[in-house]
Coordinates of C-alpha atoms in Angstrom, one line a residue:
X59 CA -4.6 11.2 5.8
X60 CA -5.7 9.6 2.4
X61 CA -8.1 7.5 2.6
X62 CA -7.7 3.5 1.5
X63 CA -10.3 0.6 1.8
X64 CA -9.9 -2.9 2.6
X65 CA -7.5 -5.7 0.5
X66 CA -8.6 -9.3 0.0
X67 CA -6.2 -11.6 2.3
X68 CA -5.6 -15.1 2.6
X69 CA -5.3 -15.6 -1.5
X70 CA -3.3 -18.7 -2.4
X71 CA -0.4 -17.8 -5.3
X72 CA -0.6 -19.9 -8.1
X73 CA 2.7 -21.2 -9.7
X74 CA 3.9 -19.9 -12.9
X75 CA 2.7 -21.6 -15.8
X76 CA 5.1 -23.1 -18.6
X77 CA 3.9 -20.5 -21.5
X78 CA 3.1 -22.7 -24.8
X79 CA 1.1 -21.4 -28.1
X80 CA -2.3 -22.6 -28.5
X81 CA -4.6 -23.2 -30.9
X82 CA -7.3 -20.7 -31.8
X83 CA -10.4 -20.8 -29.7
X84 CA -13.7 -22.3 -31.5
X85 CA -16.1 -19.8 -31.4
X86 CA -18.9 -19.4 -28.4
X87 CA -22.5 -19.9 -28.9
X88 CA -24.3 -16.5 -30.1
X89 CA -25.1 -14.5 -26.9
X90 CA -28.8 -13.6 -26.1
X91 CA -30.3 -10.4 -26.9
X92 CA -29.0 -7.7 -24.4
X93 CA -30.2 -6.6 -21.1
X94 CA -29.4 -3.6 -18.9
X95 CA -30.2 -2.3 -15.9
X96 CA -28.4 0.8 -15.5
X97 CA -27.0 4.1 -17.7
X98 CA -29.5 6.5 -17.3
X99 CA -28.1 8.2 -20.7
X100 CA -30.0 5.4 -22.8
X101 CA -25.7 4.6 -24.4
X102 CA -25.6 0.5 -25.1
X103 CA -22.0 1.1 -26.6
X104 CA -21.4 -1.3 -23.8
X105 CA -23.3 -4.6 -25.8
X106 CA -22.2 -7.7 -26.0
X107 CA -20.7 -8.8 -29.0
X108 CA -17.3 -6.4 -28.9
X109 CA -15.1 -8.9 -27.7
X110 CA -15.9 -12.9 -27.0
X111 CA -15.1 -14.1 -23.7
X112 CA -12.2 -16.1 -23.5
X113 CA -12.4 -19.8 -21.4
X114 CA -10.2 -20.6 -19.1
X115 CA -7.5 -22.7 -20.9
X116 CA -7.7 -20.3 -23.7
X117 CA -6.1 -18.0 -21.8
X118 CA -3.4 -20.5 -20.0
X119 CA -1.4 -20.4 -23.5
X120 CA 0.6 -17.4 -24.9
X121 CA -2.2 -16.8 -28.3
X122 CA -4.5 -14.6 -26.8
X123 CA -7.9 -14.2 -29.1
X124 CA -8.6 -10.3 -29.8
X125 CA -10.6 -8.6 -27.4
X126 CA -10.3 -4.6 -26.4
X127 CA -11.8 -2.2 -23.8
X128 CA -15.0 -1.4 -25.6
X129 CA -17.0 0.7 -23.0
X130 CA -14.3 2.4 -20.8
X131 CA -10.7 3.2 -19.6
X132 CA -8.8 0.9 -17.4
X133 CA -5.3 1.9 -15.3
X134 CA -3.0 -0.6 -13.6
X135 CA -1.1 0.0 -10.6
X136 CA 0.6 -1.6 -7.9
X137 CA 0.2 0.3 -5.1
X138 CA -3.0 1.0 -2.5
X139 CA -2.3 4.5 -1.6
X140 CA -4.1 6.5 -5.0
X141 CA -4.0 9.6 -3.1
X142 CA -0.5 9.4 -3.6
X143 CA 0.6 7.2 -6.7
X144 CA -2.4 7.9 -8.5
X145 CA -4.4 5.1 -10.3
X146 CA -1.0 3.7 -12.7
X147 CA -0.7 3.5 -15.9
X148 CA -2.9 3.1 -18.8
X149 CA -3.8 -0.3 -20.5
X150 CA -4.1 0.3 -23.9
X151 CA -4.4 -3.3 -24.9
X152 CA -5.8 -6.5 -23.4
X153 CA -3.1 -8.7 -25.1
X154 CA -1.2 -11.1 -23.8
X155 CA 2.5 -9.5 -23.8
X156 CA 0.7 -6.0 -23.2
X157 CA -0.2 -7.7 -19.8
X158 CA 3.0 -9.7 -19.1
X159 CA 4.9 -5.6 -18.9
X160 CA 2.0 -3.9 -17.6
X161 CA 1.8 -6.3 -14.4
X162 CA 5.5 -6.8 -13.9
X163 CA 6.5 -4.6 -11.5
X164 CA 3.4 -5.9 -9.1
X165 CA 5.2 -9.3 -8.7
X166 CA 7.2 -8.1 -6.1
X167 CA 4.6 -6.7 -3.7
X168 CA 1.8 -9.6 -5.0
X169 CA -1.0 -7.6 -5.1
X170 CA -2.7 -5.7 -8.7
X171 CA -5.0 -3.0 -8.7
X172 CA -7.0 -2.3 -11.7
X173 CA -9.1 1.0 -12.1
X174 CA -12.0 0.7 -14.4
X175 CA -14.6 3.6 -15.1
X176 CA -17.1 2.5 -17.6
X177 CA -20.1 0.7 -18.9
X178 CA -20.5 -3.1 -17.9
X179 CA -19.6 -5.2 -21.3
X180 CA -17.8 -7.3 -22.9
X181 CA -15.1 -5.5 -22.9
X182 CA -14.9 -5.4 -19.1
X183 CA -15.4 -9.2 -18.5
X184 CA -12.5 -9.8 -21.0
X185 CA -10.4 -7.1 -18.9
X186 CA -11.0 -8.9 -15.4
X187 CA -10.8 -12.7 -16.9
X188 CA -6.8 -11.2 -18.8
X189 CA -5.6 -9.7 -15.7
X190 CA -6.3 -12.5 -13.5
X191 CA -5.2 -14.9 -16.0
X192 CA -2.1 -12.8 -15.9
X193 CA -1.8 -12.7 -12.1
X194 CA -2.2 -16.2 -12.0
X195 CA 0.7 -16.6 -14.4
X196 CA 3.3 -13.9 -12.2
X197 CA 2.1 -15.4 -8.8
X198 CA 0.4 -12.1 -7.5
X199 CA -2.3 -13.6 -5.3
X200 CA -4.1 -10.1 -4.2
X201 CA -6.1 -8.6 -7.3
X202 CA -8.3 -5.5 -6.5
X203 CA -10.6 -4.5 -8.7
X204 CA -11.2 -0.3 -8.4
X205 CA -14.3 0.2 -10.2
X206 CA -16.4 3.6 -11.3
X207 CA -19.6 2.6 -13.3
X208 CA -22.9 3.7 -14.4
X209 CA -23.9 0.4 -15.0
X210 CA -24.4 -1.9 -18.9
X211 CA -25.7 -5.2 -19.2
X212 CA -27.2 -8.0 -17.0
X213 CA -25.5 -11.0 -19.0
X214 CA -21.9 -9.2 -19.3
X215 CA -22.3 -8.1 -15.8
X216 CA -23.0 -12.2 -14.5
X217 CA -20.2 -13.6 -16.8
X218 CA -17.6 -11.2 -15.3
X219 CA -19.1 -12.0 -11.6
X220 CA -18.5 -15.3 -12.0
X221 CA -14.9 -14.8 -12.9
X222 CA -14.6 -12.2 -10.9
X223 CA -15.8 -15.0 -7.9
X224 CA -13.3 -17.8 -9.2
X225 CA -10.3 -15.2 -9.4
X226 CA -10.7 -13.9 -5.9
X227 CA -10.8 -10.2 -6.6
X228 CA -11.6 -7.5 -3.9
X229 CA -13.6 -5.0 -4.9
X230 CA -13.7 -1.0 -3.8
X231 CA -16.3 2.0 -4.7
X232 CA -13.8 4.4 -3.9
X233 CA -16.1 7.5 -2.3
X234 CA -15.3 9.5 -6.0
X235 CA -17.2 6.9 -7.4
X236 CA -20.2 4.8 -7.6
X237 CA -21.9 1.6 -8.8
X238 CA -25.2 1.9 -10.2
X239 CA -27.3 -0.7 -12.1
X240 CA -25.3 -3.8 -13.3
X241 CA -22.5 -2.7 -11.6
X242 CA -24.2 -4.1 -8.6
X243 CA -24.3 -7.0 -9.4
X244 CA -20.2 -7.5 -10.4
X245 CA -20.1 -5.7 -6.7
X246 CA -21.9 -8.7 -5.4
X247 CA -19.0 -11.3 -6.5
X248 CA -16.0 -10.0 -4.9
X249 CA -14.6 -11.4 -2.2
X250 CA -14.5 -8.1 -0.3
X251 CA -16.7 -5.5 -0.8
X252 CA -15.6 -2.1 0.1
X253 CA -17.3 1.1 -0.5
X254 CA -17.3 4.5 0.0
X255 CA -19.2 6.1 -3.3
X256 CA -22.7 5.4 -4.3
X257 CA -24.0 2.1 -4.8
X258 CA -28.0 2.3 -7.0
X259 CA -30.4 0.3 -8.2
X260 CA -33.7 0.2 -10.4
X261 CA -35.8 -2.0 -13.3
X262 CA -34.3 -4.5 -15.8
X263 CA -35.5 -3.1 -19.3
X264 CA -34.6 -5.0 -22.5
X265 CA -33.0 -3.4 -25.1
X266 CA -35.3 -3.0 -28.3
X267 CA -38.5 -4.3 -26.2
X268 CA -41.0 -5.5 -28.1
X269 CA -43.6 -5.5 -25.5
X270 CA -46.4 -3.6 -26.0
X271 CA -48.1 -4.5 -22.2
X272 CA -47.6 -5.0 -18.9
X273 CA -47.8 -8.5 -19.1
X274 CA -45.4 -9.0 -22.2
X275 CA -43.2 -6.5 -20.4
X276 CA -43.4 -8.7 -17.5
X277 CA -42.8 -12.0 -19.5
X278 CA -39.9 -10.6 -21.1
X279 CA -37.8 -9.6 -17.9
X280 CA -38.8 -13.1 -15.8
X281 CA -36.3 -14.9 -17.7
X282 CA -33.5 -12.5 -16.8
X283 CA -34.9 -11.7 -13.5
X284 CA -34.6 -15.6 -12.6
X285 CA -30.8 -15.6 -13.7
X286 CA -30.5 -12.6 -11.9
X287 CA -31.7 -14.4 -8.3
X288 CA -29.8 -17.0 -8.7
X289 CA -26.7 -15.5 -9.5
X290 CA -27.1 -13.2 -6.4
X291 CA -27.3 -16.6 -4.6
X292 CA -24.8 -18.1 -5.2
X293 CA -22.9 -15.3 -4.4
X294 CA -23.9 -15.1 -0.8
X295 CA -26.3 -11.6 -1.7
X296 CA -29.9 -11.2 -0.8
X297 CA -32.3 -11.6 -3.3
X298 CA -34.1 -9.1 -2.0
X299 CA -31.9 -6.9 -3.9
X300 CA -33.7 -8.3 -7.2
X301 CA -36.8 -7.5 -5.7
X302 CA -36.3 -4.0 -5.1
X303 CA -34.6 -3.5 -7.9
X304 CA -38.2 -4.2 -10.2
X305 CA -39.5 -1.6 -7.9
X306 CA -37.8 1.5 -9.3
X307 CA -38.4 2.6 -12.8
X308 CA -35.2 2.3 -15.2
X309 CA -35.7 5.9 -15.6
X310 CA -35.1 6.5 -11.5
X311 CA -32.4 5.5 -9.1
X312 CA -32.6 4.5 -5.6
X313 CA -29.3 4.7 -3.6
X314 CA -28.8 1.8 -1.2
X315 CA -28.0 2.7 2.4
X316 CA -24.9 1.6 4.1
X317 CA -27.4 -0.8 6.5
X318 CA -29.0 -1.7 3.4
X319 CA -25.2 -2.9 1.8
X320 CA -24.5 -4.9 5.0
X321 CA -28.3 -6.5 5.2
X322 CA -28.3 -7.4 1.9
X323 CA -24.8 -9.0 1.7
X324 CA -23.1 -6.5 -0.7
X325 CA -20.7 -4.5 2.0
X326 CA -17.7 -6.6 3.5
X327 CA -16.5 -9.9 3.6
X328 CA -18.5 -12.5 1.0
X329 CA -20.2 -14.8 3.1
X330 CA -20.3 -17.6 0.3
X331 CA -17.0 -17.3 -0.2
X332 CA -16.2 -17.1 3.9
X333 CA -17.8 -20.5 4.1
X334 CA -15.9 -21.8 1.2
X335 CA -12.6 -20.8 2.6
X336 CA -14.0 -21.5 6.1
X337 CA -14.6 -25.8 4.7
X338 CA -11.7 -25.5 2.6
X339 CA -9.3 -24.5 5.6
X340 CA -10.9 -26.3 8.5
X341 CA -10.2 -29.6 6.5
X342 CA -6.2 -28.6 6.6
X343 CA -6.0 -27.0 9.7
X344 CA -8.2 -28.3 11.7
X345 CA -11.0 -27.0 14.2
X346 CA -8.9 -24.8 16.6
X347 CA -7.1 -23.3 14.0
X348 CA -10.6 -22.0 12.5
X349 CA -11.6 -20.7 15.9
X350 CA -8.8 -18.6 16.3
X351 CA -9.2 -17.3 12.7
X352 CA -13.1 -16.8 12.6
X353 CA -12.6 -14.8 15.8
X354 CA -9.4 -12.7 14.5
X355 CA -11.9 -11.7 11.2
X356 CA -15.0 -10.9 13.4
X357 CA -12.8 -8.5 15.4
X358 CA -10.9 -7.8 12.5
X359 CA -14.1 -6.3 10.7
X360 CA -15.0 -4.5 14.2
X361 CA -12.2 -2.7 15.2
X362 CA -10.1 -2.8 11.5
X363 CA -12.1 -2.5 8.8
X364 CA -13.5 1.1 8.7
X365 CA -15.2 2.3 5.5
X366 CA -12.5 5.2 4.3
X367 CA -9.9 4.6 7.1
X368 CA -6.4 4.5 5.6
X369 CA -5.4 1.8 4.5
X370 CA -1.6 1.3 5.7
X371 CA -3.7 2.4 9.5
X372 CA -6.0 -1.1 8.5
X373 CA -3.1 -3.3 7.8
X374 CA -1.3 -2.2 10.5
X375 CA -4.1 -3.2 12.8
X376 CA -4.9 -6.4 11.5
X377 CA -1.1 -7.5 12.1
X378 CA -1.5 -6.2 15.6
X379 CA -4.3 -7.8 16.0
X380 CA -3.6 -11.6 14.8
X381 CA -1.0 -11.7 17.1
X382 CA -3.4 -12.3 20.4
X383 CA -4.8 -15.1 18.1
X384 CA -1.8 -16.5 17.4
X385 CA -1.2 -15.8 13.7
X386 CA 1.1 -16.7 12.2
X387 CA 0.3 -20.7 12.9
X388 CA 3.5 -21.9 11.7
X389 CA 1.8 -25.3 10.8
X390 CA -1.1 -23.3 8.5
X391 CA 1.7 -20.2 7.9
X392 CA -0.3 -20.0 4.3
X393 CA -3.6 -20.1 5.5
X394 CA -3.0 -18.1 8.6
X395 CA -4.9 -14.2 8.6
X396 CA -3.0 -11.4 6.4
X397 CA 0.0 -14.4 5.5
X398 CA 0.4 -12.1 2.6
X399 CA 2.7 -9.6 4.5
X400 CA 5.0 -12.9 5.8
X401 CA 5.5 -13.8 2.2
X402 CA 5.3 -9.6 0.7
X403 CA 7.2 -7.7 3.6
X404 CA 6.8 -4.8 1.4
X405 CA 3.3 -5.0 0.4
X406 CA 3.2 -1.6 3.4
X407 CA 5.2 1.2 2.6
X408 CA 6.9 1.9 5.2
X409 CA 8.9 -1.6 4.6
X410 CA 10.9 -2.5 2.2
X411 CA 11.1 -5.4 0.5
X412 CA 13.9 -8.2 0.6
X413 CA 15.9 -9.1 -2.4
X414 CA 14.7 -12.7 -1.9
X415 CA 11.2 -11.4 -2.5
X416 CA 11.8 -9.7 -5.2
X417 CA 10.2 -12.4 -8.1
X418 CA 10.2 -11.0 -11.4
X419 CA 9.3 -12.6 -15.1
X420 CA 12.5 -13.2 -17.1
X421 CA 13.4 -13.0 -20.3
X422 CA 13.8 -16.6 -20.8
X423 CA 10.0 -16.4 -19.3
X424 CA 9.0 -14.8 -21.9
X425 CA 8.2 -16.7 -24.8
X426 CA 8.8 -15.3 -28.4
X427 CA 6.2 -13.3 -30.1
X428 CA 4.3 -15.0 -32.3

């Protein structure tokens, strides 16, 4: 049986946005020097500066501001099973009508999957900010992120976490993969966190350190280390993980257990974003209705979610399961577990989907090229 890892569930579709031009984007600050924590082969093609990350509303409008894969390949598909479909096409370009075709046949089953291997930079963060933008647009709520990397740098790494954690991505480390370095800590921001490869750690180093002691070298990394912590906070991960990672040379590697992952937040569900969704929900549906769901996810995660278990085996589970909890709640249908397979019947294979699911772009969607 090929083997699968877990989807993120419960992701709210946003509405399709009326496409207008905009203007061009003023400029961002300059970037601070770089740091990384990872690639062992001493490469930095993966420094900031390649491509500028785009904000938000930039990226709402149809005039997209250059950026390009700098550091790595990246294939989109729209299907779970890569055994069998593979990892999807190529993306050749990060622009905006590039996107609108390469993510058009995902509408109908809702869900992305975008396999990256490379280095951590800017290219990357302007890869995950495009595709969700693009998701956002074509009202495919489940984006999973299917990544292979050696690691790059600490700053790229927190800017595409943190749109990574506003985007709701899931994230796998499919078991011919791994994460090492500042790959961690993009691992740490999604939503779900499922892994099979090899997940590493050691020392930040500066690029084009000046220091010349232990103390300057320690001066030099407390500024990033600090950004580090609290990024890892508010991502509901240990800091304990920053801790041990200034305990292995940048030269060295030391491979996190599986009881490590869980213990230090980085394996499963996202507990800051579990108590997000957990306020968020409870205020709609009230109290019983979060009973019921926090004990379908504990027993979901128990008896469902099995590091390298198939994933159509996972999903049928879980819909076997919600049904002693009483899912779907037909007065929370949207917010009830997996309502992604009541609005995506085909999202498993073995369905097939219904003409009225079937929401594509249209032509008349499609604004003219510019």
């Amino acid at each position: 049986m090929s083997k699968r890892w877990s989807f993120a569930s419960g992701l709210l579709p946003l509405c399709l946005l009326a496409a207008a031009c905009q203007p061009r984007a003023p400029s961002d600050d300059a970037q601070p020097a770089a740091v990384t924590i990872g690639d062992q082969s001493g490469d930095r093609s993966a420094a900031p500066g390649n491509a500028a990350p785009a904000r938000a509303d930039v990226l709402k409008g149809t005039y997209w501001p250059p950026a390009r894969l700098d550091a790595g390949e990246a294939s989109i598909s729209c299907e779970y099973d890569y055994a069998r479909h593979g990892d999807g096409e190529p993306l050749a370009s990060l622009e905006f009508f590039s996107l609108v075709d390469a993510l058009r046949d995902c509408q109908p089953r809702g869900m992305v999957r975008v396999r990256y291997r490379g280095k951590i930079g800017a290219g990357f963060t302007a890869l995950v900010q495009r595709v969700a933008a693009m998701a956002d647009r074509m009202e495919i709520p489940t984006r999973i992120l299917d990544l292979d990397s050696t690691g790059g740098h600490v700053e790229e790494a927190i800017r595409a976490g943190d749109s990574i954690a506003e985007s709701h991505w899931a994230i796998w480390i499919r078991e011919d993969s791994l994460c090492h370095s500042a790959c961690v800590l993009v691992l740490a921001a999604g939503d779900t966190r499922s892994i099979s490869g090899k997940v590493g750690i050691h020392r930040l180093i500066r690029d084009r350190s000046t220091a010349t002691s232990r103390a300057e070298l320690s001066a030099e990394l407390k500024a990033i280390n600090t950004q580090v912590r609290d990024y890892l906070e508010r991502n509901g991960v240990a800091t304990a993980v920053a801790d041990q990672m200034m305990t292995v040379a940048n030269r060295d590697l030391r491979i996190l257990s599986e009881a490590e992952l869980k213990e230090y937040g980085l394996a499963g569900s996202n507990a800051a974003q579990d108590d997000l969704d957990r306020i968020r929900v409870g205020r709609k549906c009230g109290e019983d209705f979060m009973r019921r769901r926090d004990a379908f996810r504990r027993d979901f995660d128990k008896q469902c979610m099995q590091v390298g278990q198939a994933f159509e085996a996972m999903a049928e589970c879980g819909l076997a399961l919600r049904q002693r909890y009483g899912f779907p709640d037909a007065r929370c249908a949207q917010d009830s577990p997996m309502s992604e397979y009541d609005r995506y019947p085909g999202r498993l294979e073995t369905d097939e989907p219904k003409p009225a699911q079937q929401r594509v772009i249209s032509v008349a969607d499609k604004p003219a090229r510019r």
